[in-house]
PDB file of N, CA and C in Angstrom:
ATOM      1  N   MET A   1       0.847  -1.183   0.000  1.00 66.00           N
ATOM      2  CA  MET A   1       0.000   0.000   0.000  1.00 66.00           C
ATOM      3  C   MET A   1       0.884   1.236   0.000  1.00 66.00           C
ATOM      4  N   ALA A   2       0.706   2.079  -0.993  1.00 71.00           N
ATOM      5  CA  ALA A   2       1.504   3.297  -1.101  1.00 71.00           C
ATOM      6  C   ALA A   2       0.978   4.354  -0.129  1.00 71.00           C
ATOM      7  N   ARG A   3       1.862   5.268   0.213  1.00 83.00           N
ATOM      8  CA  ARG A   3       1.442   6.356   1.100  1.00 83.00           C
ATOM      9  C   ARG A   3       0.436   7.246   0.372  1.00 83.00           C
ATOM     10  N   LYS A   4      -0.466   7.838   1.126  1.00 84.00           N
ATOM     11  CA  LYS A   4      -1.489   8.719   0.547  1.00 84.00           C
ATOM     12  C   LYS A   4      -0.864   9.926  -0.128  1.00 84.00           C
ATOM     13  N   SER A   5       0.225  10.430   0.424  1.00 87.00           N
ATOM     14  CA  SER A   5       0.850  11.634  -0.132  1.00 87.00           C
ATOM     15  C   SER A   5       1.357  11.391  -1.550  1.00 87.00           C
ATOM     16  N   LEU A   6       1.809  10.158  -1.836  1.00 87.00           N
ATOM     17  CA  LEU A   6       2.293   9.845  -3.182  1.00 87.00           C
ATOM     18  C   LEU A   6       1.143   9.843  -4.182  1.00 87.00           C
ATOM     19  N   GLY A   7       0.000   9.328  -3.763  1.00 82.00           N
ATOM     20  CA  GLY A   7      -1.188   9.357  -4.618  1.00 82.00           C
ATOM     21  C   GLY A   7      -1.658  10.778  -4.866  1.00 82.00           C
ATOM     22  N   ASN A   8      -1.592  11.599  -3.821  1.00 87.00           N
ATOM     23  CA  ASN A   8      -1.997  12.999  -3.963  1.00 87.00           C
ATOM     24  C   ASN A   8      -1.052  13.741  -4.897  1.00 87.00           C
ATOM     25  N   ARG A   9       0.222  13.465  -4.796  1.00 89.00           N
ATOM     26  CA  ARG A   9       1.214  14.100  -5.662  1.00 89.00           C
ATOM     27  C   ARG A   9       0.955  13.721  -7.120  1.00 89.00           C
ATOM     28  N   GLN A  10       0.648  12.451  -7.333  1.00 88.00           N
ATOM     29  CA  GLN A  10       0.358  11.979  -8.686  1.00 88.00           C
ATOM     30  C   GLN A  10      -0.893  12.664  -9.231  1.00 88.00           C
ATOM     31  N   ALA A  11      -1.916  12.822  -8.421  1.00 89.00           N
ATOM     32  CA  ALA A  11      -3.150  13.484  -8.860  1.00 89.00           C
ATOM     33  C   ALA A  11      -2.869  14.945  -9.217  1.00 89.00           C
ATOM     34  N   ARG A  12      -2.036  15.598  -8.430  1.00 92.00           N
ATOM     35  CA  ARG A  12      -1.685  16.995  -8.721  1.00 92.00           C
ATOM     36  C   ARG A  12      -0.931  17.094 -10.047  1.00 92.00           C
ATOM     37  N   ARG A  13      -0.032  16.144 -10.281  1.00 93.00           N
ATOM     38  CA  ARG A  13       0.711  16.134 -11.544  1.00 93.00           C
ATOM     39  C   ARG A  13      -0.222  15.911 -12.728  1.00 93.00           C
ATOM     40  N   GLU A  14      -1.175  14.991 -12.585  1.00 92.00           N
ATOM     41  CA  GLU A  14      -2.112  14.723 -13.678  1.00 92.00           C
ATOM     42  C   GLU A  14      -2.920  15.969 -14.010  1.00 92.00           C
ATOM     43  N   GLU A  15      -3.323  16.688 -12.991  1.00 93.00           N
ATOM     44  CA  GLU A  15      -4.095  17.917 -13.206  1.00 93.00           C
ATOM     45  C   GLU A  15      -3.236  18.973 -13.896  1.00 93.00           C
ATOM     46  N   LEU A  16      -1.990  19.112 -13.469  1.00 94.00           N
ATOM     47  CA  LEU A  16      -1.076  20.080 -14.082  1.00 94.00           C
ATOM     48  C   LEU A  16      -0.782  19.732 -15.539  1.00 94.00           C
ATOM     49  N   VAL A  17      -0.588  18.470 -15.828  1.00 95.00           N
ATOM     50  CA  VAL A  17      -0.327  18.037 -17.202  1.00 95.00           C
ATOM     51  C   VAL A  17      -1.510  18.397 -18.088  1.00 95.00           C
ATOM     52  N   ALA A  18      -2.723  18.129 -17.596  1.00 95.00           N
ATOM     53  CA  ALA A  18      -3.919  18.427 -18.385  1.00 95.00           C
ATOM     54  C   ALA A  18      -4.068  19.930 -18.604  1.00 95.00           C
ATOM     55  N   ARG A  19      -3.781  20.715 -17.580  1.00 94.00           N
ATOM     56  CA  ARG A  19      -3.967  22.160 -17.669  1.00 94.00           C
ATOM     57  C   ARG A  19      -2.962  22.804 -18.621  1.00 94.00           C
ATOM     58  N   ARG A  20      -1.733  22.308 -18.639  1.00 94.00           N
ATOM     59  CA  ARG A  20      -0.678  22.927 -19.447  1.00 94.00           C
ATOM     60  C   ARG A  20      -0.420  22.219 -20.775  1.00 94.00           C
ATOM     61  N   ALA A  21      -1.218  21.233 -21.125  1.00 94.00           N
ATOM     62  CA  ALA A  21      -0.962  20.435 -22.326  1.00 94.00           C
ATOM     63  C   ALA A  21      -0.981  21.281 -23.590  1.00 94.00           C
ATOM     64  N   ALA A  22      -1.945  22.172 -23.719  1.00 94.00           N
ATOM     65  CA  ALA A  22      -2.071  22.986 -24.938  1.00 94.00           C
ATOM     66  C   ALA A  22      -0.867  23.918 -25.093  1.00 94.00           C
ATOM     67  N   ALA A  23      -0.475  24.597 -24.020  1.00 93.00           N
ATOM     68  CA  ALA A  23       0.657  25.524 -24.076  1.00 93.00           C
ATOM     69  C   ALA A  23       1.945  24.766 -24.396  1.00 93.00           C
ATOM     70  N   ARG A  24       2.121  23.625 -23.772  1.00 95.00           N
ATOM     71  CA  ARG A  24       3.308  22.807 -23.996  1.00 95.00           C
ATOM     72  C   ARG A  24       3.366  22.320 -25.456  1.00 95.00           C
ATOM     73  N   ALA A  25       2.228  21.899 -25.994  1.00 94.00           N
ATOM     74  CA  ALA A  25       2.178  21.413 -27.374  1.00 94.00           C
ATOM     75  C   ALA A  25       2.512  22.527 -28.357  1.00 94.00           C
ATOM     76  N   GLU A  26       1.989  23.709 -28.115  1.00 93.00           N
ATOM     77  CA  GLU A  26       2.256  24.850 -28.994  1.00 93.00           C
ATOM     78  C   GLU A  26       3.740  25.220 -28.980  1.00 93.00           C
ATOM     79  N   LEU A  27       4.338  25.269 -27.800  1.00 95.00           N
ATOM     80  CA  LEU A  27       5.764  25.593 -27.701  1.00 95.00           C
ATOM     81  C   LEU A  27       6.619  24.526 -28.380  1.00 95.00           C
ATOM     82  N   ARG A  28       6.272  23.276 -28.194  1.00 94.00           N
ATOM     83  CA  ARG A  28       7.029  22.201 -28.829  1.00 94.00           C
ATOM     84  C   ARG A  28       6.889  22.243 -30.345  1.00 94.00           C
ATOM     85  N   ARG A  29       5.692  22.631 -30.823  1.00 93.00           N
ATOM     86  CA  ARG A  29       5.492  22.776 -32.260  1.00 93.00           C
ATOM     87  C   ARG A  29       6.378  23.877 -32.820  1.00 93.00           C
ATOM     88  N   LEU A  30       6.433  25.000 -32.113  1.00 93.00           N
ATOM     89  CA  LEU A  30       7.292  26.108 -32.549  1.00 93.00           C
ATOM     90  C   LEU A  30       8.762  25.699 -32.577  1.00 93.00           C
ATOM     91  N   ILE A  31       9.200  24.973 -31.590  1.00 93.00           N
ATOM     92  CA  ILE A  31      10.601  24.577 -31.498  1.00 93.00           C
ATOM     93  C   ILE A  31      10.971  23.602 -32.622  1.00 93.00           C
ATOM     94  N   SER A  32      10.081  22.657 -32.910  1.00 93.00           N
ATOM     95  CA  SER A  32      10.439  21.611 -33.871  1.00 93.00           C
ATOM     96  C   SER A  32      10.185  21.997 -35.328  1.00 93.00           C
ATOM     97  N   HIS A  33       9.391  23.033 -35.572  1.00 92.00           N
ATOM     98  CA  HIS A  33       9.078  23.421 -36.950  1.00 92.00           C
ATOM     99  C   HIS A  33      10.320  24.005 -37.626  1.00 92.00           C
ATOM    100  N   PRO A  34      10.664  23.528 -38.831  1.00 92.00           N
ATOM    101  CA  PRO A  34      11.908  23.985 -39.478  1.00 92.00           C
ATOM    102  C   PRO A  34      11.884  25.439 -39.942  1.00 92.00           C
ATOM    103  N   ASP A  35      10.708  26.018 -40.161  1.00 91.00           N
ATOM    104  CA  ASP A  35      10.626  27.397 -40.659  1.00 91.00           C
ATOM    105  C   ASP A  35      10.587  28.448 -39.556  1.00 91.00           C
ATOM    106  N   THR A  36      10.673  28.050 -38.312  1.00 89.00           N
ATOM    107  CA  THR A  36      10.628  28.992 -37.200  1.00 89.00           C
ATOM    108  C   THR A  36      11.921  29.813 -37.153  1.00 89.00           C
ATOM    109  N   GLU A  37      11.765  31.115 -36.936  1.00 92.00           N
ATOM    110  CA  GLU A  37      12.926  32.005 -36.814  1.00 92.00           C
ATOM    111  C   GLU A  37      13.753  31.610 -35.584  1.00 92.00           C
ATOM    112  N   PRO A  38      15.063  31.769 -35.639  1.00 92.00           N
ATOM    113  CA  PRO A  38      15.914  31.386 -34.500  1.00 92.00           C
ATOM    114  C   PRO A  38      15.579  32.131 -33.210  1.00 92.00           C
ATOM    115  N   GLU A  39      15.217  33.420 -33.318  1.00 93.00           N
ATOM    116  CA  GLU A  39      14.868  34.178 -32.104  1.00 93.00           C
ATOM    117  C   GLU A  39      13.577  33.655 -31.487  1.00 93.00           C
ATOM    118  N   VAL A  40      12.609  33.347 -32.348  1.00 93.00           N
ATOM    119  CA  VAL A  40      11.327  32.820 -31.860  1.00 93.00           C
ATOM    120  C   VAL A  40      11.546  31.449 -31.231  1.00 93.00           C
ATOM    121  N   ARG A  41      12.386  30.628 -31.868  1.00 94.00           N
ATOM    122  CA  ARG A  41      12.686  29.297 -31.336  1.00 94.00           C
ATOM    123  C   ARG A  41      13.353  29.406 -29.968  1.00 94.00           C
ATOM    124  N   ALA A  42      14.324  30.301 -29.844  1.00 95.00           N
ATOM    125  CA  ALA A  42      15.029  30.478 -28.567  1.00 95.00           C
ATOM    126  C   ALA A  42      14.066  30.939 -27.478  1.00 95.00           C
ATOM    127  N   ASP A  43      13.145  31.849 -27.851  1.00 94.00           N
ATOM    128  CA  ASP A  43      12.149  32.330 -26.890  1.00 94.00           C
ATOM    129  C   ASP A  43      11.222  31.184 -26.469  1.00 94.00           C
ATOM    130  N   ALA A  44      10.824  30.335 -27.438  1.00 95.00           N
ATOM    131  CA  ALA A  44       9.942  29.206 -27.125  1.00 95.00           C
ATOM    132  C   ALA A  44      10.643  28.212 -26.198  1.00 95.00           C
ATOM    133  N   VAL A  45      11.934  27.990 -26.419  1.00 95.00           N
ATOM    134  CA  VAL A  45      12.699  27.089 -25.547  1.00 95.00           C
ATOM    135  C   VAL A  45      12.741  27.650 -24.131  1.00 95.00           C
ATOM    136  N   ARG A  46      12.966  28.954 -24.013  1.00 95.00           N
ATOM    137  CA  ARG A  46      12.986  29.586 -22.681  1.00 95.00           C
ATOM    138  C   ARG A  46      11.629  29.474 -21.999  1.00 95.00           C
ATOM    139  N   ARG A  47      10.557  29.746 -22.756  1.00 95.00           N
ATOM    140  CA  ARG A  47       9.213  29.672 -22.167  1.00 95.00           C
ATOM    141  C   ARG A  47       8.853  28.239 -21.770  1.00 95.00           C
ATOM    142  N   LEU A  48       9.287  27.273 -22.572  1.00 94.00           N
ATOM    143  CA  LEU A  48       9.026  25.875 -22.239  1.00 94.00           C
ATOM    144  C   LEU A  48       9.778  25.468 -20.968  1.00 94.00           C
ATOM    145  N   SER A  49      10.994  25.951 -20.829  1.00 94.00           N
ATOM    146  CA  SER A  49      11.769  25.591 -19.640  1.00 94.00           C
ATOM    147  C   SER A  49      11.242  26.273 -18.385  1.00 94.00           C
ATOM    148  N   ARG A  50      10.473  27.341 -18.538  1.00 94.00           N
ATOM    149  CA  ARG A  50       9.895  28.035 -17.374  1.00 94.00           C
ATOM    150  C   ARG A  50       8.618  27.374 -16.865  1.00 94.00           C
ATOM    151  N   LEU A  51       8.021  26.510 -17.681  1.00 93.00           N
ATOM    152  CA  LEU A  51       6.812  25.819 -17.225  1.00 93.00           C
ATOM    153  C   LEU A  51       7.181  24.894 -16.058  1.00 93.00           C
ATOM    154  N   PRO A  52       6.230  24.613 -15.182  1.00 92.00           N
ATOM    155  CA  PRO A  52       6.521  23.724 -14.055  1.00 92.00           C
ATOM    156  C   PRO A  52       6.959  22.341 -14.527  1.00 92.00           C
ATOM    157  N   ARG A  53       7.918  21.774 -13.849  1.00 92.00           N
ATOM    158  CA  ARG A  53       8.409  20.446 -14.221  1.00 92.00           C
ATOM    159  C   ARG A  53       7.310  19.403 -14.157  1.00 92.00           C
ATOM    160  N   ASP A  54       6.453  19.524 -13.163  1.00 91.00           N
ATOM    161  CA  ASP A  54       5.406  18.527 -12.988  1.00 91.00           C
ATOM    162  C   ASP A  54       4.333  18.586 -14.069  1.00 91.00           C
ATOM    163  N   SER A  55       4.397  19.578 -14.955  1.00 92.00           N
ATOM    164  CA  SER A  55       3.421  19.635 -16.042  1.00 92.00           C
ATOM    165  C   SER A  55       3.881  18.814 -17.242  1.00 92.00           C
ATOM    166  N   SER A  56       5.025  18.164 -17.130  1.00 93.00           N
ATOM    167  CA  SER A  56       5.519  17.306 -18.202  1.00 93.00           C
ATOM    168  C   SER A  56       4.905  15.908 -18.065  1.00 93.00           C
ATOM    169  N   PRO A  57       4.357  15.369 -19.144  1.00 92.00           N
ATOM    170  CA  PRO A  57       3.757  14.027 -19.066  1.00 92.00           C
ATOM    171  C   PRO A  57       4.777  12.935 -18.719  1.00 92.00           C
ATOM    172  N   ALA A  58       6.044  13.191 -18.952  1.00 93.00           N
ATOM    173  CA  ALA A  58       7.065  12.191 -18.646  1.00 93.00           C
ATOM    174  C   ALA A  58       7.202  11.965 -17.140  1.00 93.00           C
ATOM    175  N   ARG A  59       6.720  12.885 -16.334  1.00 91.00           N
ATOM    176  CA  ARG A  59       6.841  12.738 -14.875  1.00 91.00           C
ATOM    177  C   ARG A  59       5.666  11.975 -14.259  1.00 91.00           C
ATOM    178  N   LEU A  60       4.693  11.604 -15.085  1.00 90.00           N
ATOM    179  CA  LEU A  60       3.568  10.822 -14.573  1.00 90.00           C
ATOM    180  C   LEU A  60       3.996   9.376 -14.382  1.00 90.00           C
ATOM    181  N   ARG A  61       3.386   8.738 -13.429  1.00 90.00           N
ATOM    182  CA  ARG A  61       3.710   7.347 -13.132  1.00 90.00           C
ATOM    183  C   ARG A  61       2.397   6.574 -13.085  1.00 90.00           C
ATOM    184  N   SER A  62       2.352   5.420 -13.729  1.00 90.00           N
ATOM    185  CA  SER A  62       1.124   4.633 -13.644  1.00 90.00           C
ATOM    186  C   SER A  62       1.083   3.964 -12.273  1.00 90.00           C
ATOM    187  N   ARG A  63      -0.057   4.066 -11.630  1.00 90.00           N
ATOM    188  CA  ARG A  63      -0.227   3.503 -10.293  1.00 90.00           C
ATOM    189  C   ARG A  63      -1.484   2.654 -10.228  1.00 90.00           C
ATOM    190  N   ASP A  64      -1.475   1.687  -9.330  1.00 90.00           N
ATOM    191  CA  ASP A  64      -2.633   0.847  -9.072  1.00 90.00           C
ATOM    192  C   ASP A  64      -3.776   1.742  -8.600  1.00 90.00           C
ATOM    193  N   GLN A  65      -4.958   1.554  -9.184  1.00 89.00           N
ATOM    194  CA  GLN A  65      -6.098   2.406  -8.825  1.00 89.00           C
ATOM    195  C   GLN A  65      -6.624   2.142  -7.424  1.00 89.00           C
ATOM    196  N   ILE A  66      -6.365   0.960  -6.896  1.00 89.00           N
ATOM    197  CA  ILE A  66      -6.905   0.619  -5.581  1.00 89.00           C
ATOM    198  C   ILE A  66      -5.967   1.041  -4.458  1.00 89.00           C
ATOM    199  N   ASP A  67      -4.720   0.585  -4.505  1.00 86.00           N
ATOM    200  CA  ASP A  67      -3.827   0.887  -3.388  1.00 86.00           C
ATOM    201  C   ASP A  67      -2.646   1.779  -3.753  1.00 86.00           C
ATOM    202  N   GLY A  68      -2.484   2.160  -5.020  1.00 88.00           N
ATOM    203  CA  GLY A  68      -1.446   3.110  -5.391  1.00 88.00           C
ATOM    204  C   GLY A  68      -0.070   2.514  -5.617  1.00 88.00           C
ATOM    205  N   ARG A  69       0.029   1.197  -5.711  1.00 90.00           N
ATOM    206  CA  ARG A  69       1.333   0.569  -5.940  1.00 90.00           C
ATOM    207  C   ARG A  69       1.907   1.040  -7.278  1.00 90.00           C
ATOM    208  N   PRO A  70       3.181   1.501  -7.295  1.00 91.00           N
ATOM    209  CA  PRO A  70       3.742   2.085  -8.511  1.00 91.00           C
ATOM    210  C   PRO A  70       4.373   1.089  -9.474  1.00 91.00           C
ATOM    211  N   ARG A  71       4.665  -0.119  -9.029  1.00 93.00           N
ATOM    212  CA  ARG A  71       5.374  -1.075  -9.881  1.00 93.00           C
ATOM    213  C   ARG A  71       4.456  -2.197 -10.338  1.00 93.00           C
ATOM    214  N   GLY A  72       4.731  -2.727 -11.503  1.00 94.00           N
ATOM    215  CA  GLY A  72       3.999  -3.879 -12.009  1.00 94.00           C
ATOM    216  C   GLY A  72       2.553  -3.590 -12.296  1.00 94.00           C
ATOM    217  N   VAL A  73       2.258  -2.417 -12.858  1.00 95.00           N
ATOM    218  CA  VAL A  73       0.876  -2.037 -13.123  1.00 95.00           C
ATOM    219  C   VAL A  73       0.485  -2.506 -14.519  1.00 95.00           C
ATOM    220  N   LEU A  74      -0.620  -3.236 -14.614  1.00 94.00           N
ATOM    221  CA  LEU A  74      -1.154  -3.680 -15.898  1.00 94.00           C
ATOM    222  C   LEU A  74      -2.045  -2.558 -16.437  1.00 94.00           C
ATOM    223  N   THR A  75      -1.615  -1.915 -17.503  1.00 92.00           N
ATOM    224  CA  THR A  75      -2.293  -0.731 -18.029  1.00 92.00           C
ATOM    225  C   THR A  75      -3.742  -1.010 -18.389  1.00 92.00           C
ATOM    226  N   ARG A  76      -3.983  -2.153 -18.987  1.00 93.00           N
ATOM    227  CA  ARG A  76      -5.329  -2.487 -19.452  1.00 93.00           C
ATOM    228  C   ARG A  76      -6.348  -2.499 -18.318  1.00 93.00           C
ATOM    229  N   PHE A  77      -5.924  -2.878 -17.139  1.00 93.00           N
ATOM    230  CA  PHE A  77      -6.833  -2.991 -16.005  1.00 93.00           C
ATOM    231  C   PHE A  77      -6.646  -1.891 -14.969  1.00 93.00           C
ATOM    232  N   GLY A  78      -5.510  -1.219 -14.991  1.00 92.00           N
ATOM    233  CA  GLY A  78      -5.234  -0.191 -13.991  1.00 92.00           C
ATOM    234  C   GLY A  78      -4.920  -0.770 -12.628  1.00 92.00           C
ATOM    235  N   LEU A  79      -4.508  -2.017 -12.611  1.00 94.00           N
ATOM    236  CA  LEU A  79      -4.219  -2.716 -11.356  1.00 94.00           C
ATOM    237  C   LEU A  79      -2.792  -3.223 -11.372  1.00 94.00           C
ATOM    238  N   SER A  80      -2.211  -3.347 -10.176  1.00 95.00           N
ATOM    239  CA  SER A  80      -0.886  -3.943 -10.086  1.00 95.00           C
ATOM    240  C   SER A  80      -1.019  -5.449 -10.277  1.00 95.00           C
ATOM    241  N   ARG A  81       0.084  -6.105 -10.572  1.00 95.00           N
ATOM    242  CA  ARG A  81       0.061  -7.549 -10.798  1.00 95.00           C
ATOM    243  C   ARG A  81      -0.427  -8.305  -9.571  1.00 95.00           C
ATOM    244  N   VAL A  82      -0.091  -7.776  -8.400  1.00 94.00           N
ATOM    245  CA  VAL A  82      -0.496  -8.422  -7.148  1.00 94.00           C
ATOM    246  C   VAL A  82      -2.011  -8.330  -6.974  1.00 94.00           C
ATOM    247  N   ARG A  83      -2.544  -7.124  -7.138  1.00 95.00           N
ATOM    248  CA  ARG A  83      -3.986  -6.894  -6.980  1.00 95.00           C
ATOM    249  C   ARG A  83      -4.774  -7.620  -8.071  1.00 95.00           C
ATOM    250  N   PHE A  84      -4.236  -7.626  -9.300  1.00 95.00           N
ATOM    251  CA  PHE A  84      -4.906  -8.312 -10.413  1.00 95.00           C
ATOM    252  C   PHE A  84      -5.079  -9.792 -10.103  1.00 95.00           C
ATOM    253  N   ARG A  85      -4.010 -10.417  -9.648  1.00 94.00           N
ATOM    254  CA  ARG A  85      -4.054 -11.852  -9.350  1.00 94.00           C
ATOM    255  C   ARG A  85      -5.050 -12.141  -8.217  1.00 94.00           C
ATOM    256  N   GLU A  86      -5.016 -11.292  -7.219  1.00 93.00           N
ATOM    257  CA  GLU A  86      -5.915 -11.461  -6.067  1.00 93.00           C
ATOM    258  C   GLU A  86      -7.380 -11.383  -6.501  1.00 93.00           C
ATOM    259  N   LEU A  87      -7.725 -10.349  -7.294  1.00 94.00           N
ATOM    260  CA  LEU A  87      -9.111 -10.164  -7.729  1.00 94.00           C
ATOM    261  C   LEU A  87      -9.529 -11.249  -8.725  1.00 94.00           C
ATOM    262  N   ALA A  88      -8.597 -11.665  -9.593  1.00 93.00           N
ATOM    263  CA  ALA A  88      -8.918 -12.699 -10.577  1.00 93.00           C
ATOM    264  C   ALA A  88      -9.204 -14.034  -9.892  1.00 93.00           C
ATOM    265  N   LEU A  89      -8.414 -14.381  -8.884  1.00 92.00           N
ATOM    266  CA  LEU A  89      -8.627 -15.647  -8.185  1.00 92.00           C
ATOM    267  C   LEU A  89      -9.934 -15.651  -7.394  1.00 92.00           C
ATOM    268  N   ARG A  90     -10.350 -14.461  -6.952  1.00 92.00           N
ATOM    269  CA  ARG A  90     -11.630 -14.360  -6.245  1.00 92.00           C
ATOM    270  C   ARG A  90     -12.812 -14.305  -7.210  1.00 92.00           C
ATOM    271  N   GLY A  91     -12.515 -14.168  -8.519  1.00 91.00           N
ATOM    272  CA  GLY A  91     -13.581 -14.114  -9.518  1.00 91.00           C
ATOM    273  C   GLY A  91     -14.244 -12.757  -9.639  1.00 91.00           C
ATOM    274  N   GLU A  92     -13.555 -11.695  -9.234  1.00 92.00           N
ATOM    275  CA  GLU A  92     -14.148 -10.363  -9.255  1.00 92.00           C
ATOM    276  C   GLU A  92     -13.838  -9.576 -10.534  1.00 92.00           C
ATOM    277  N   LEU A  93     -13.055 -10.190 -11.433  1.00 91.00           N
ATOM    278  CA  LEU A  93     -12.780  -9.551 -12.721  1.00 91.00           C
ATOM    279  C   LEU A  93     -13.537 -10.311 -13.804  1.00 91.00           C
ATOM    280  N   PRO A  94     -14.545  -9.703 -14.422  1.00 92.00           N
ATOM    281  CA  PRO A  94     -15.332 -10.432 -15.416  1.00 92.00           C
ATOM    282  C   PRO A  94     -14.488 -10.810 -16.629  1.00 92.00           C
ATOM    283  N   GLY A  95     -14.657 -12.049 -17.080  1.00 90.00           N
ATOM    284  CA  GLY A  95     -13.956 -12.517 -18.262  1.00 90.00           C
ATOM    285  C   GLY A  95     -12.540 -12.994 -18.015  1.00 90.00           C
ATOM    286  N   ILE A  96     -12.076 -12.951 -16.785  1.00 89.00           N
ATOM    287  CA  ILE A  96     -10.719 -13.381 -16.460  1.00 89.00           C
ATOM    288  C   ILE A  96     -10.805 -14.655 -15.643  1.00 89.00           C
ATOM    289  N   ARG A  97     -10.049 -15.650 -16.086  1.00 85.00           N
ATOM    290  CA  ARG A  97      -9.978 -16.859 -15.281  1.00 85.00           C
ATOM    291  C   ARG A  97      -8.581 -17.442 -15.401  1.00 85.00           C
ATOM    292  N   LYS A  98      -8.216 -18.219 -14.433  1.00 84.00           N
ATOM    293  CA  LYS A  98      -6.872 -18.785 -14.371  1.00 84.00           C
ATOM    294  C   LYS A  98      -6.702 -19.841 -15.456  1.00 84.00           C
ATOM    295  N   ALA A  99      -5.570 -19.768 -16.139  1.00 85.00           N
ATOM    296  CA  ALA A  99      -5.297 -20.732 -17.191  1.00 85.00           C
ATOM    297  C   ALA A  99      -4.999 -22.095 -16.611  1.00 85.00           C
ATOM    298  N   SER A 100      -5.491 -23.128 -17.295  1.00 83.00           N
ATOM    299  CA  SER A 100      -5.146 -24.494 -16.911  1.00 83.00           C
ATOM    300  C   SER A 100      -5.214 -25.346 -18.169  1.00 83.00           C
ATOM    301  N   TRP A 101      -4.216 -26.153 -18.338  1.00 82.00           N
ATOM    302  CA  TRP A 101      -4.200 -27.009 -19.533  1.00 82.00           C
ATOM    303  C   TRP A 101      -3.548 -28.335 -19.248  1.00 82.00           C
TER     304      TRP A 101
END
């Protein structure tokens, strides 16, 4: 079980990423476009570096939706491998059953 503060930090980052996504995309477009003037490009790089670090999508971490475990998260289900196995064995995940052959 992860600490509550880590989950709260992740939620704050997700909100910041969503709020700054448009500005970040526009600045990145200006920087990568080949016809952009060098002064405009330099200004865009400066403005991009001034944005909060936590507004970068690369700083997001996938976490288990139930207990917040950061490692071994199955994206399709939003659960960690430990929680997935536990719920699957109890029959609480529809369409999932243990393989046997």
